Coordinates of C-alpha atoms in Angstrom, one line a residue:
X26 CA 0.0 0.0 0.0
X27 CA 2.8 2.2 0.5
X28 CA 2.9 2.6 -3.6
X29 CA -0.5 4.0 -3.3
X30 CA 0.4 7.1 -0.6
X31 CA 3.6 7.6 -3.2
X32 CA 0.7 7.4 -6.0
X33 CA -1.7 9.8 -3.7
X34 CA 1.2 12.2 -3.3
X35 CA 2.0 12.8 -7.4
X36 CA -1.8 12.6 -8.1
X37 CA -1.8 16.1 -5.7
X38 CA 1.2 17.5 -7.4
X39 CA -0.1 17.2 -10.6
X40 CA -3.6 18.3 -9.3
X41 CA -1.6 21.3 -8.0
X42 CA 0.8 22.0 -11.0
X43 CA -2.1 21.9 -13.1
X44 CA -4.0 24.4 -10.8
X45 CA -0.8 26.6 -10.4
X46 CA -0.9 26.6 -14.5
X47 CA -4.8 28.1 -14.5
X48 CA -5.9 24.4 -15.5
X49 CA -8.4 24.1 -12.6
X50 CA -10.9 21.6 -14.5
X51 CA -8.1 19.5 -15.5
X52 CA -6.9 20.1 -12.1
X53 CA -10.2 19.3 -10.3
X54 CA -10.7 16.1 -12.6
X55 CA -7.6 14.8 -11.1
X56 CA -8.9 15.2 -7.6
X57 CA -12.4 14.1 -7.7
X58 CA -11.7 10.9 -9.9
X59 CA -8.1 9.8 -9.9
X60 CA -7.2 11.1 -6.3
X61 CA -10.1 10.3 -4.0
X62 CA -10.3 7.0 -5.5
X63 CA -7.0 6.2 -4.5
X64 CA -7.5 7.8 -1.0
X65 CA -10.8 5.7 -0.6
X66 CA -8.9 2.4 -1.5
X67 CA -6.5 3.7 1.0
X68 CA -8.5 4.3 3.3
X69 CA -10.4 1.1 2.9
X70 CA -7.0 -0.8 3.6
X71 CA -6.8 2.0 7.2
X72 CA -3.7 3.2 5.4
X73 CA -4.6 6.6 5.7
X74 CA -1.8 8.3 8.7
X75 CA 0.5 10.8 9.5
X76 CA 1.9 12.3 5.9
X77 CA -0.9 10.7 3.9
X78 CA -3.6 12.4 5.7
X79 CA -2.3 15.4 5.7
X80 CA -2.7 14.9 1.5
X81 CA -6.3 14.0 2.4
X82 CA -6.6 17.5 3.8
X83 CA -4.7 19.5 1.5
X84 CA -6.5 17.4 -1.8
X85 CA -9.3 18.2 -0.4
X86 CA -9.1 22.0 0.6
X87 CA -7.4 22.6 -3.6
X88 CA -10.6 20.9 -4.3
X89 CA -12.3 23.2 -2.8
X90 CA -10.9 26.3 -3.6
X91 CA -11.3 25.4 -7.5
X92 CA -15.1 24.6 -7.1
X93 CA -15.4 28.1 -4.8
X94 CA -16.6 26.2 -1.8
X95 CA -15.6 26.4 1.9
X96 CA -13.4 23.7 2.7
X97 CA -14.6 21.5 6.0
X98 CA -12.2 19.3 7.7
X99 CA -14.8 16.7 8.5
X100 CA -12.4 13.8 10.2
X101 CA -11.8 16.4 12.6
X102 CA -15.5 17.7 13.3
X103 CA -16.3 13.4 13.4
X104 CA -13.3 12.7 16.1
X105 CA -15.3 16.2 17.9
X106 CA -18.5 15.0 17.8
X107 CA -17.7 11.4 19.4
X108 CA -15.1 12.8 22.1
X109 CA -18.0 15.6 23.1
X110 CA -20.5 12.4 23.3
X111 CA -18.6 10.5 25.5
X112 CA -18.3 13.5 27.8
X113 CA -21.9 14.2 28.0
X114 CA -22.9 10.6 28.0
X115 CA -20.0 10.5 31.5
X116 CA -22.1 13.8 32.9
X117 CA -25.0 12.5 31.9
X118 CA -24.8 9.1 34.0
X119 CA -23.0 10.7 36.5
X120 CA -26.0 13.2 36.8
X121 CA -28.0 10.0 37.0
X122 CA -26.1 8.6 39.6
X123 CA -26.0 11.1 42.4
X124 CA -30.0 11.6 41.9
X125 CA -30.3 7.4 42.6
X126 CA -27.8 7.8 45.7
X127 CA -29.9 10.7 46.9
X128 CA -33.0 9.6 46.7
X129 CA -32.1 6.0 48.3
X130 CA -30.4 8.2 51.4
X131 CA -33.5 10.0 51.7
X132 CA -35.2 6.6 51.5
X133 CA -33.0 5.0 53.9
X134 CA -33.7 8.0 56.0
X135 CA -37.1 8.1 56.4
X136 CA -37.0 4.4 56.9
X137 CA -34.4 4.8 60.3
X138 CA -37.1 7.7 61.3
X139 CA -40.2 5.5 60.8
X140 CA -38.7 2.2 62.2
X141 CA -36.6 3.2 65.0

């Protein structure tokens, strides 16, 4: 797989030389076809780290910038969304948890009142 990230890499540079030119269909043909198949396949195989992603990112944002759209770095929002889930779903049990203790105290209470 390594032959694909050296693959990946060129495919950018050409995407980029050919944008750096004023080719930006060319350019943007390159990326949407050639490049983000390779970086699916790559991704399929979890070969996708360190250097090579950081190719997903920039393919991506020239991708962007030749169709005039705002680039969004959605690995990043995804790895955001599950670490903020796992931190509300920790409040949200602990939350739970202190209203169970409390009421069996008050429970446990009442009983020692009643019984005693």
């Amino acid at each position: 797989m390594a032959k694909d990230m050296h693959l990946i890499i060129s495919l950018y540079e050409e995407a980029e030389a050919l944008y750096q030119q004023g080719k930006s269909e060319e350019a943007a043909e390159v990326l949407r076809f050639q490049y983000r198949f390779y970086m699916e396949e790559a991704e399929l195989y979890g070969d996708i780290h360190g250097l090579s992603e950081n190719y997903v990112q920039k393919g991506e944002r020239l991708l962007a910038k030749i169709e005039g759209r705002e680039y969004i770095n959605y690995r990043l929002e995804e790895r955001d969304v599950g670490n903020r889930s796992i931190g509300f779903t920790i409040l949200v049990w602990s939350v739970f948890g202190v209203v169970v203790l409390s009421i069996l105290a008050v429970l446990y209470g009442l009983y020692q009142w009643l019984f005693s």
